[in-house]
Short mmCIF file of C-alpha atoms in Angstrom, two decimals:
data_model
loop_
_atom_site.label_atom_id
_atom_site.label_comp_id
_atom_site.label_asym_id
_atom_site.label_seq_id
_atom_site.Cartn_x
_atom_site.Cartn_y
_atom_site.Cartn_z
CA UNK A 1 0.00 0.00 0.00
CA UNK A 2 2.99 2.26 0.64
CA UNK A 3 4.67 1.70 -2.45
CA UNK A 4 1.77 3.27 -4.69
CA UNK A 5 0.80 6.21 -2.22
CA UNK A 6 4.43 7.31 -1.26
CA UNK A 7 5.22 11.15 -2.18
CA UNK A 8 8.79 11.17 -3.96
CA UNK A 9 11.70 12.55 -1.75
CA UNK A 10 12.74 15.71 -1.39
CA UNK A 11 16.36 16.71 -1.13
CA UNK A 12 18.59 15.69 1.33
CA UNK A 13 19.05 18.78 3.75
CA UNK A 14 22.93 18.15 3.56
CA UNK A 15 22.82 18.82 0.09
CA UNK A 16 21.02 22.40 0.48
CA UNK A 17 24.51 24.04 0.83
CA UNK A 18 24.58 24.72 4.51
CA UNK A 19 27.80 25.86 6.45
CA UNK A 20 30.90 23.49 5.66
CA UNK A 21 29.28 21.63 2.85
CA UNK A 22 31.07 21.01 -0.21
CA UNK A 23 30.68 18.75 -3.22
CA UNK A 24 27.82 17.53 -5.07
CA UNK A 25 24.21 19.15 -4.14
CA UNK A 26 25.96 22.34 -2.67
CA UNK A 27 23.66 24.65 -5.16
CA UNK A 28 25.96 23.96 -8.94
CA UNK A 29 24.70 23.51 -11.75
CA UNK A 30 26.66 20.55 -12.57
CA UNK A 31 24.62 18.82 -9.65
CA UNK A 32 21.41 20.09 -10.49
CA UNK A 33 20.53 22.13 -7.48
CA UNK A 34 19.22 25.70 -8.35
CA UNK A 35 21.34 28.53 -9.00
CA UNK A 36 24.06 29.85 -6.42
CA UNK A 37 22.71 32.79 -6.60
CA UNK A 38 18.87 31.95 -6.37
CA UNK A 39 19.39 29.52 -3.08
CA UNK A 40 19.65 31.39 0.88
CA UNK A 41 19.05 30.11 3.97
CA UNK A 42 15.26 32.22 4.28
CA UNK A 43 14.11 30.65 0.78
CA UNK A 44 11.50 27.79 0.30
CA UNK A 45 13.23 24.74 0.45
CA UNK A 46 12.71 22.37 -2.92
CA UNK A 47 10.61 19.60 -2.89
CA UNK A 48 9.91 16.92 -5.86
CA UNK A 49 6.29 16.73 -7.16
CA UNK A 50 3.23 15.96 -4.57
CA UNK A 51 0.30 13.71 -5.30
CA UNK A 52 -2.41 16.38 -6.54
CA UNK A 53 -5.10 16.18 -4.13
CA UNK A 54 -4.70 13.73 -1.73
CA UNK A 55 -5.50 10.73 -4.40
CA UNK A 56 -9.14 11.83 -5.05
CA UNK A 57 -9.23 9.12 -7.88
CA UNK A 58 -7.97 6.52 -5.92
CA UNK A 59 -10.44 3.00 -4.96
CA UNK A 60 -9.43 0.53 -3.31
CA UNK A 61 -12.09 -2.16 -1.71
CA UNK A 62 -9.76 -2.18 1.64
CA UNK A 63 -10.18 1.39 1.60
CA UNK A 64 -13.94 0.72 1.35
CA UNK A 65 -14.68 -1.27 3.62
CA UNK A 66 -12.24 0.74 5.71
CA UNK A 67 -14.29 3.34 6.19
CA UNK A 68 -17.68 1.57 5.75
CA UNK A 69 -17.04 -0.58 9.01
CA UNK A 70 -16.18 2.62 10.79
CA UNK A 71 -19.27 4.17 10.02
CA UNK A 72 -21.15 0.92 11.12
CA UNK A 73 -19.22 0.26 14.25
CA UNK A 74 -19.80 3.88 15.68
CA UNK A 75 -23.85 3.72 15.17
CA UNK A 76 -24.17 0.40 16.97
CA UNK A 77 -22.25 1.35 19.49
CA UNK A 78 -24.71 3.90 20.45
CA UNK A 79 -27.82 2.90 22.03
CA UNK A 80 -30.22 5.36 20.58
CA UNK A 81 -29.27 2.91 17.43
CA UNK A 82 -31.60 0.36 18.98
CA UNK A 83 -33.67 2.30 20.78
CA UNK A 84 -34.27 4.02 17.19
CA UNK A 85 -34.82 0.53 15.38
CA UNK A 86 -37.00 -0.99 18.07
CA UNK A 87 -38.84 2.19 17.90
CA UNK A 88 -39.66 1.77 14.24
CA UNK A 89 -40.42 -1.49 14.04
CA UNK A 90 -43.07 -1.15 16.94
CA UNK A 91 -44.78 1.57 14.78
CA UNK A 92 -45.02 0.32 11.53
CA UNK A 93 -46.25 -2.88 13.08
CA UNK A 94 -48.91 -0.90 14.92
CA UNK A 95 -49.83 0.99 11.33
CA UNK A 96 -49.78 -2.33 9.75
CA UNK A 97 -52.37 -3.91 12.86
CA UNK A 98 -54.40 -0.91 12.51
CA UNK A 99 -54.71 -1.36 8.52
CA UNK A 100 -55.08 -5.42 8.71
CA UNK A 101 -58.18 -5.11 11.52
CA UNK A 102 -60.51 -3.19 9.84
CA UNK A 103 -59.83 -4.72 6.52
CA UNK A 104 -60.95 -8.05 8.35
CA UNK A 105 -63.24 -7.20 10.38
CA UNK A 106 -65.45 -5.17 8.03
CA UNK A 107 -64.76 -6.52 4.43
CA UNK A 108 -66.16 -9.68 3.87
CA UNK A 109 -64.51 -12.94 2.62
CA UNK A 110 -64.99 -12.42 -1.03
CA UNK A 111 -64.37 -8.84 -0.81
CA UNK A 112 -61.50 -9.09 1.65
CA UNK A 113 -58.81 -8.87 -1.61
CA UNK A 114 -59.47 -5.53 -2.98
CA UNK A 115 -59.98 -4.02 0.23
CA UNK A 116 -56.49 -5.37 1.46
CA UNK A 117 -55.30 -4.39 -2.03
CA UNK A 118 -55.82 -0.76 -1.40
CA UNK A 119 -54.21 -0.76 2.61
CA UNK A 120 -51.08 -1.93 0.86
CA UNK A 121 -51.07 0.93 -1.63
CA UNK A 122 -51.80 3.30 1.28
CA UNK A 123 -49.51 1.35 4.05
CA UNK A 124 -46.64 1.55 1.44
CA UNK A 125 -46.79 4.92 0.35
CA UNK A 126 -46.93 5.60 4.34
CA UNK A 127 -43.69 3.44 4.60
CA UNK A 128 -42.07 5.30 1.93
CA UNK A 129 -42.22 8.68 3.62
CA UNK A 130 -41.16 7.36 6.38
CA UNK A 131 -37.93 6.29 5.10
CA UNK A 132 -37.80 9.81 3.65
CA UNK A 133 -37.91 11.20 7.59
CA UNK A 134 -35.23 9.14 8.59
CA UNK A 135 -32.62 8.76 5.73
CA UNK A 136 -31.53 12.67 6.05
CA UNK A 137 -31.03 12.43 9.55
CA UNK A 138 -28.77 9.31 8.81
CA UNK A 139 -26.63 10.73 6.14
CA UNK A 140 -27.00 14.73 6.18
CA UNK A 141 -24.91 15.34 9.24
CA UNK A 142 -22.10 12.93 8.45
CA UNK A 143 -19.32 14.71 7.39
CA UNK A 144 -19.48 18.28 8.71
CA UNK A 145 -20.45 15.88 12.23
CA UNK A 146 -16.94 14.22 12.11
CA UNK A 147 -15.64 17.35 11.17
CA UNK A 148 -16.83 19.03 14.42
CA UNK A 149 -15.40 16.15 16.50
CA UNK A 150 -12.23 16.71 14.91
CA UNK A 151 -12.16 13.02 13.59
CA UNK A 152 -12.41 13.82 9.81
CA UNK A 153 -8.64 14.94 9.89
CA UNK A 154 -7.79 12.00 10.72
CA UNK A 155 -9.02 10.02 7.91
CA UNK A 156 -7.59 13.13 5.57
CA UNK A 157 -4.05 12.30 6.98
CA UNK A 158 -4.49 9.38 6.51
CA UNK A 159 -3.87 6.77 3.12
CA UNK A 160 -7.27 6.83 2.17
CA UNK A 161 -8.64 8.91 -0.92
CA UNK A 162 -11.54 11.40 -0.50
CA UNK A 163 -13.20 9.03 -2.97
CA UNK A 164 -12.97 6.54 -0.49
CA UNK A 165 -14.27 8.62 2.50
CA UNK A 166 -16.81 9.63 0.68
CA UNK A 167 -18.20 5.93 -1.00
CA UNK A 168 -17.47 4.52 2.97
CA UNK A 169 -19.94 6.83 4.20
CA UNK A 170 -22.42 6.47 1.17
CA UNK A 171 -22.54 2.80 1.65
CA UNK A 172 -22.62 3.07 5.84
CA UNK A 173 -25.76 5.08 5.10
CA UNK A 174 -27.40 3.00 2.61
CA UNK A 175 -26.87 -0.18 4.65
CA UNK A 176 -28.57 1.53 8.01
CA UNK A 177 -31.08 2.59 5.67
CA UNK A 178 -31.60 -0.69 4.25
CA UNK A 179 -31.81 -1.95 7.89
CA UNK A 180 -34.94 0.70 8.21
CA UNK A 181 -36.56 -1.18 5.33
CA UNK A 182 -35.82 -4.54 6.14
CA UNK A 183 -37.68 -3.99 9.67
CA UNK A 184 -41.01 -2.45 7.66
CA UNK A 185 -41.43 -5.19 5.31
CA UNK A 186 -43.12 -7.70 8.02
CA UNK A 187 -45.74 -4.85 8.27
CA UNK A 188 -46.47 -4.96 4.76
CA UNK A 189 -45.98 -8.67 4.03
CA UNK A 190 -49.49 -9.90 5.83
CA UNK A 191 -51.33 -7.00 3.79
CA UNK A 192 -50.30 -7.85 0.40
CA UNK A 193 -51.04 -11.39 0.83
CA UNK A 194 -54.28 -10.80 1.35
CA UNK A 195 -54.83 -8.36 -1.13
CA UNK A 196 -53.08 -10.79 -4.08
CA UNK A 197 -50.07 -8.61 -4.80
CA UNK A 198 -48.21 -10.39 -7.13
CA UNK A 199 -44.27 -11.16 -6.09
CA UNK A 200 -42.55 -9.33 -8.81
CA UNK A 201 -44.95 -6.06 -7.94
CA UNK A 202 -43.88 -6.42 -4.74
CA UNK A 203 -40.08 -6.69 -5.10
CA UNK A 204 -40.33 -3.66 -7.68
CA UNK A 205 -42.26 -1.36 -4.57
CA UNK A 206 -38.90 -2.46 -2.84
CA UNK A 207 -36.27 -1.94 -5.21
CA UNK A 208 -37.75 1.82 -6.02
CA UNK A 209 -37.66 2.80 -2.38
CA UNK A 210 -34.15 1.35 -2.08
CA UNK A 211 -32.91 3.53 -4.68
CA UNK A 212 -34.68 6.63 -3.59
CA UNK A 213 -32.72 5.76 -0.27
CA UNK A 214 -29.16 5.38 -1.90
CA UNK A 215 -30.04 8.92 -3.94
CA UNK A 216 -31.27 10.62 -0.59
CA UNK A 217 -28.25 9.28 1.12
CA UNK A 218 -26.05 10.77 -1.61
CA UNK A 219 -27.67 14.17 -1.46
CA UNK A 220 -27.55 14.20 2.40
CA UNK A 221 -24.03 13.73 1.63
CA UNK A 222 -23.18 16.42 -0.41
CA UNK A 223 -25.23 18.74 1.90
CA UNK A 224 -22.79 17.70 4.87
CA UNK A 225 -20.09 18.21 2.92
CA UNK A 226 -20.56 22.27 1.45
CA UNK A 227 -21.88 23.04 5.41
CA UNK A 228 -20.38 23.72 7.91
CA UNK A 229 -23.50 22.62 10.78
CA UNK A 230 -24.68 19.91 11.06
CA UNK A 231 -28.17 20.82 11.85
CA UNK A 232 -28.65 23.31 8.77
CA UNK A 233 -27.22 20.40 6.43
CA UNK A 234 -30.27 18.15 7.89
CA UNK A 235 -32.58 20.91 7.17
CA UNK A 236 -31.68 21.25 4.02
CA UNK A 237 -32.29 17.68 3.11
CA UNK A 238 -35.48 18.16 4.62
CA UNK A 239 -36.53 20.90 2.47
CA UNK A 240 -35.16 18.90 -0.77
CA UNK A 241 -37.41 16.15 0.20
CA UNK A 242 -40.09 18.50 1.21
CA UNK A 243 -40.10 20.20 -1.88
CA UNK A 244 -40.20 17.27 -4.43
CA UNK A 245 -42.96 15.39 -2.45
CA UNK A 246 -45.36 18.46 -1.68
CA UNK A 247 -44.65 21.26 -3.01
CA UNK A 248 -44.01 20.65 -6.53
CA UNK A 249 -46.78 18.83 -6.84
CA UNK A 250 -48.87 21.53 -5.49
CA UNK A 251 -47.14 23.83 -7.95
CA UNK A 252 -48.26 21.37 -10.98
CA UNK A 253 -51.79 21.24 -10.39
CA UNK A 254 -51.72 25.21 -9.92
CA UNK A 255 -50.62 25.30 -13.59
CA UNK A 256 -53.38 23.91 -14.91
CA UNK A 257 -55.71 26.87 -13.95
CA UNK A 258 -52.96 29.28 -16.17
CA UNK A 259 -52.42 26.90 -19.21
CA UNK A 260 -55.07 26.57 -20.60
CA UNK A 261 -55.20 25.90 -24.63
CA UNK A 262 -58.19 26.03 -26.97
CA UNK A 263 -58.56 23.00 -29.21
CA UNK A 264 -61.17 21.56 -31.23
CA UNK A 265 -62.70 18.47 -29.37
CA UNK A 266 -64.70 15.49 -30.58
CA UNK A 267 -67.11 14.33 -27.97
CA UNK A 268 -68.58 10.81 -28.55
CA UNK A 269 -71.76 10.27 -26.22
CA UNK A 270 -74.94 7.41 -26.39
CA UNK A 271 -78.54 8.51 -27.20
CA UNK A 272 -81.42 5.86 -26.55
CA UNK A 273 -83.67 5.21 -28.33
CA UNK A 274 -87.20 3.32 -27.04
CA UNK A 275 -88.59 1.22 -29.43
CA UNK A 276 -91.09 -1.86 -28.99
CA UNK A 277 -90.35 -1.21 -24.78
CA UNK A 278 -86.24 -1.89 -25.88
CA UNK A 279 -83.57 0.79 -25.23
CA UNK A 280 -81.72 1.14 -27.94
CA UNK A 281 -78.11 2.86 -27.18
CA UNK A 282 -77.04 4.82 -30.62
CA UNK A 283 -73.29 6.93 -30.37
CA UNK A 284 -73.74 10.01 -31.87
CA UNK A 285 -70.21 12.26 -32.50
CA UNK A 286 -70.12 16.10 -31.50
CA UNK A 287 -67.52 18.34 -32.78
CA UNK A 288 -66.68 21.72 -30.70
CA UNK A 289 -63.99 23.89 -28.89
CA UNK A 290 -63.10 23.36 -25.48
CA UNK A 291 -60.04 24.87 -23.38
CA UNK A 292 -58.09 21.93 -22.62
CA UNK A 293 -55.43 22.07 -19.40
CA UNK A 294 -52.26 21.75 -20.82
CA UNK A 295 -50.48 20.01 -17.16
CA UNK A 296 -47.99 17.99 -19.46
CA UNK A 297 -46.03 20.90 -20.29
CA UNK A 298 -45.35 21.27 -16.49
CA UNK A 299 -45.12 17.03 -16.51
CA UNK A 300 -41.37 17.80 -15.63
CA UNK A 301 -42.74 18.92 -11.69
CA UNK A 302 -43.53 15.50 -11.51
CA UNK A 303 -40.63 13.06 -12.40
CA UNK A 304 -38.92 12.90 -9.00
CA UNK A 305 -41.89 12.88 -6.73
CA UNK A 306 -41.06 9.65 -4.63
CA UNK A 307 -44.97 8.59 -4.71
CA UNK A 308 -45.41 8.93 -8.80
CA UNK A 309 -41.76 7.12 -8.76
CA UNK A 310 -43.42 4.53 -6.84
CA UNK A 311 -46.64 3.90 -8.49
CA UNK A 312 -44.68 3.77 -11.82
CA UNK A 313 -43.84 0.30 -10.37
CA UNK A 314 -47.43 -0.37 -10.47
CA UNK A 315 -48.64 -2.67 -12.92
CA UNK A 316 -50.73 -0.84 -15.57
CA UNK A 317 -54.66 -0.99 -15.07
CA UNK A 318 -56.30 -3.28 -17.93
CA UNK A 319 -57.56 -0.25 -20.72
CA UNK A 320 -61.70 -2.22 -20.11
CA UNK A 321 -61.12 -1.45 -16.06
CA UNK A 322 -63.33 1.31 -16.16
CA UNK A 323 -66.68 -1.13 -17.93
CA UNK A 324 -66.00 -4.56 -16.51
CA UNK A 325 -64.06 -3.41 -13.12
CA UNK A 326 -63.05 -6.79 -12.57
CA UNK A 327 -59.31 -6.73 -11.64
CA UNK A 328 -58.30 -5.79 -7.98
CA UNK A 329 -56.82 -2.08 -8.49
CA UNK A 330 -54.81 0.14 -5.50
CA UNK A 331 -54.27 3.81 -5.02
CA UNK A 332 -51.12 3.34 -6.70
CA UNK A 333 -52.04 1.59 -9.92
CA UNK A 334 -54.77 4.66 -9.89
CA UNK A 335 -52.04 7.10 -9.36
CA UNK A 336 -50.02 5.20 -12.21
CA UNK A 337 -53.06 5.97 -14.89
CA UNK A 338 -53.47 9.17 -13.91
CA UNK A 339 -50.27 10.32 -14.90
CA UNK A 340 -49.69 8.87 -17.94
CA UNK A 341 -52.97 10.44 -18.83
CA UNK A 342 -52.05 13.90 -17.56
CA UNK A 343 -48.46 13.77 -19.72
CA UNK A 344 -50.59 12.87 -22.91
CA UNK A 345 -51.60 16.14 -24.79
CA UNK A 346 -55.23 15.82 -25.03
CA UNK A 347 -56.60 14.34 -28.97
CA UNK A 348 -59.89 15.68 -30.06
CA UNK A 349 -61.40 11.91 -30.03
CA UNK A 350 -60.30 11.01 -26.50
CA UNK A 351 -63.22 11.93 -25.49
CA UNK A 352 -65.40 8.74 -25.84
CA UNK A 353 -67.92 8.32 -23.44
CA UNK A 354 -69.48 5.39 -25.70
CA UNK A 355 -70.12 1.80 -24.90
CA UNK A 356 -68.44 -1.24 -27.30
CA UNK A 357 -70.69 -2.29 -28.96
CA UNK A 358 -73.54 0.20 -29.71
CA UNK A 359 -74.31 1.44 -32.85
CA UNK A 360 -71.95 4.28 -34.23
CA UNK A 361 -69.17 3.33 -32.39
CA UNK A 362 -66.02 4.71 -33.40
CA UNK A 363 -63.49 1.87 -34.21
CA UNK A 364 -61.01 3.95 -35.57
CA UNK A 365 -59.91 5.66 -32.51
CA UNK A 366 -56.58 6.40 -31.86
CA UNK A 367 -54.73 4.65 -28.49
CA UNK A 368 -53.52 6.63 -26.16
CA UNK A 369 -49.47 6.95 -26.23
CA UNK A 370 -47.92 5.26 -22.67
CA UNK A 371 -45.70 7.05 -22.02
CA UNK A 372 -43.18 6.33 -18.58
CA UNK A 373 -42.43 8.86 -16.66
CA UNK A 374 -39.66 6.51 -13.95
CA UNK A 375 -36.42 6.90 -16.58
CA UNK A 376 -36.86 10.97 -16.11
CA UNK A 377 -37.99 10.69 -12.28
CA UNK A 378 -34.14 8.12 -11.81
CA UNK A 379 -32.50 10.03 -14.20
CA UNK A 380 -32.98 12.98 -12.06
CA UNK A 381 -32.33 11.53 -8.93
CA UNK A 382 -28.85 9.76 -9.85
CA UNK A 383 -27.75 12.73 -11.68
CA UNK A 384 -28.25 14.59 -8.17
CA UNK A 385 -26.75 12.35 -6.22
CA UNK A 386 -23.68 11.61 -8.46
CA UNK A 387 -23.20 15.67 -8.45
CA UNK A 388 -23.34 15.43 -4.20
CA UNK A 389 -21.03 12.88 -4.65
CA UNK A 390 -18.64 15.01 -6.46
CA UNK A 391 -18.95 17.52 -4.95
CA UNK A 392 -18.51 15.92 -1.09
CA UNK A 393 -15.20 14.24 -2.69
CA UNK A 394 -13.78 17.89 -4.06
CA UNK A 395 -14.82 19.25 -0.32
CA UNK A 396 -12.46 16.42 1.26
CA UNK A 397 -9.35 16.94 -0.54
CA UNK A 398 -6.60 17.63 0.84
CA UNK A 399 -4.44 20.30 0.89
CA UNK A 400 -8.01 22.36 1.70
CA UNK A 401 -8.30 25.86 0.02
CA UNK A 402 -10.70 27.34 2.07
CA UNK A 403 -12.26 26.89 5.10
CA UNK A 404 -15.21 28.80 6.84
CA UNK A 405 -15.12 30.87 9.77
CA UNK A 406 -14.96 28.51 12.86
CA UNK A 407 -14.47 25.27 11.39
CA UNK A 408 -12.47 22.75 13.42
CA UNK A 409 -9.70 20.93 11.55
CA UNK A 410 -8.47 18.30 14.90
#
């Protein structure tokens, strides 16, 4: 490990031309010291070349692990660590008790599995924002915390790369957060049983809230990393998280009272017809104007929201839901269908309010485009947490540039 992080050797300080030193290295040119008359006693000293930055490229899986079992060891040595676990899983369990009883005690048997269907939708979505209480806490005070103990200079001085700090503490935080999740799922397990979620839905609800945790952990990161409290770097990943799940969303269904577009609509609607004591149902086409809410031009508000990220793992509701109603459906797989309706631009003959089958149906209609909206909503959040990433990495190496007012070095 020495041999590919050692700095090359300066000069000897014999050969610096001191009192009573003659010979090679006393300061000629034939010896390649500097000039005789560019070397005194008050000058800087010369030194070979330096490893630029403390190694930031540098990544080694010692190094890793290094720091990853660091992280680890110092939360389980601290009892609010299991106090904080034990405290969760009592919780969800009691959220999961009080969504299971009802569902069985007022549904009946053959109408136990939609009801069940839709407390998992609601129970997840509950665990999910959960996890987005707890991850910042976990990850948003971690470096500017060690720096105020006057531990982070240690690991600075030390062999390891800022790349390896900074991946050590990204994967600390994404196991404890993974240890959150683990400890939910036996809350959520009884509830999709009985409400027939399938196995691959189920592992897909898992895998997006895992990697909303490693991106949150990642951003909590970076936040640690540019402040210098710990407290207003927690804050700040609360108002991230805040933001994306509430308040944009608020913000996109403002829009649609301001854009507003006219646009010729075709309206398809029955007329009956009573002949012989038989209703006849006849579709009957009605061409007009209409101002149509234009919501997927602000579509973009939506992509990271951790809930429509969520319900994009969904499975897609059949397109004859709506007449025959016969597949279970959740507040997800609702949520789901709603968006990819609202980032379609409205066609004049989606507006069918015709039954298959009657007379005058149009068969010609064009299908609605499907288009998913979870590469934008992941795109977003790994391009944000690979730039916190960066960023926390730049902040660690060493020799440091700047540093605020107050801040502790050892």
């Amino acid at each position: 490990m020495s041999a590919s992080t050692s700095v090359p050797e300066a000069p000897m300080p014999a050969a610096s031309g001191g009192p009573g030193s003659s010979g090679p290295g006393s300061g000629s040119p034939a010896s390649g010291g500097p000039p005789s008359g560019g070397a005194s006693s008050g000058g800087p000293a010369p030194s070979g070349p330096r490893r630029p930055l403390n190694g930031i490229p540098s990544l080694r899986p010692r190094g890793l692990w290094l720091v990853t079992s660091l992280e680890l060891r110092q939360r389980i040595r601290s009892v609010r660590w299991y106090i904080a676990l034990a405290v969760w899983t009592v919780v969800l369990l009691g959220i999961g008790a009080l969504g299971l009883a009802p569902t069985l005690y007022t549904a009946q048997w053959d109408s136990l599995e939609p009801v069940a269907a839709v407390i998992f939708s609601l129970q997840v979505i509950l665990v999910l924002f959960a996890m987005l209480l707890v991850v910042p806490a976990l990850s948003a005070g971690s470096i500017n915390g060690d720096r105020t103990a006057g531990t982070l200079a240690t690991l600075q001085a030390s062999l390891l790369s800022p790349l390896e700090i900074v991946l050590g503490k990204l994967l600390a935080g994404f196991l404890t957060g993974l240890a959150f999740l683990v400890l939910a799922l036996p809350s959520l397990v009884p509830i999709a049983v009985l409400g027939g979620i399938g196995v691959f839905y189920f592992l897909r609800i898992v895998l997006v809230i895992a990697l909303l945790t490693l991106c949150v952990t990642a951003v909590g990161l970076g936040l640690s990393a540019v402040t210098n409290r710990q407290l207003g770097s927690v804050v700040l990943a609360y108002v991230i998280v805040f933001g994306v799940s509430v308040v944009l969303p608020i913000a996109w269904g403002s829009s649609a009272i301001f854009l507003q577009q006219e646009r010729e609509v075709t309206e398809y609607y029955s007329t009956y017809d009573h002949a012989d004591g038989a209703r006849m149902g006849r579709c009957v086409a009605e061409q007009g104007t209409s101002d149509v809410p234009r919501v997927d031009l602000t579509m973009p508000m939506l992509w990271g929201n951790p809930v429509v990220l969520l319900a994009e793992a969904a499975p897609p509701l059949p397109t004859d839901y709506w007449r025959d109603g016969e597949e279970n459906t959740d507040v997800l797989r609702l949520i789901k269908s709603g968006m990819r309706v609202a980032a379609t631009i409205t066609h004049p003959s989606h507006n069918n309010y015709c039954e298959p089958g009657e007379e005058g149906y149009p068969e010609d209609l064009a299908a609605m485009p499907n288009r998913p909206i979870w590469p934008m909503g992941l795109t977003l959040w790994m391009l944000a947490g690979g730039v916190s990433l960066a960023v926390a990495t730049w902040r660690l190496a060493v020799p440091i540039r700047h540093l605020g007012s107050g801040t502790r070095i050892a």
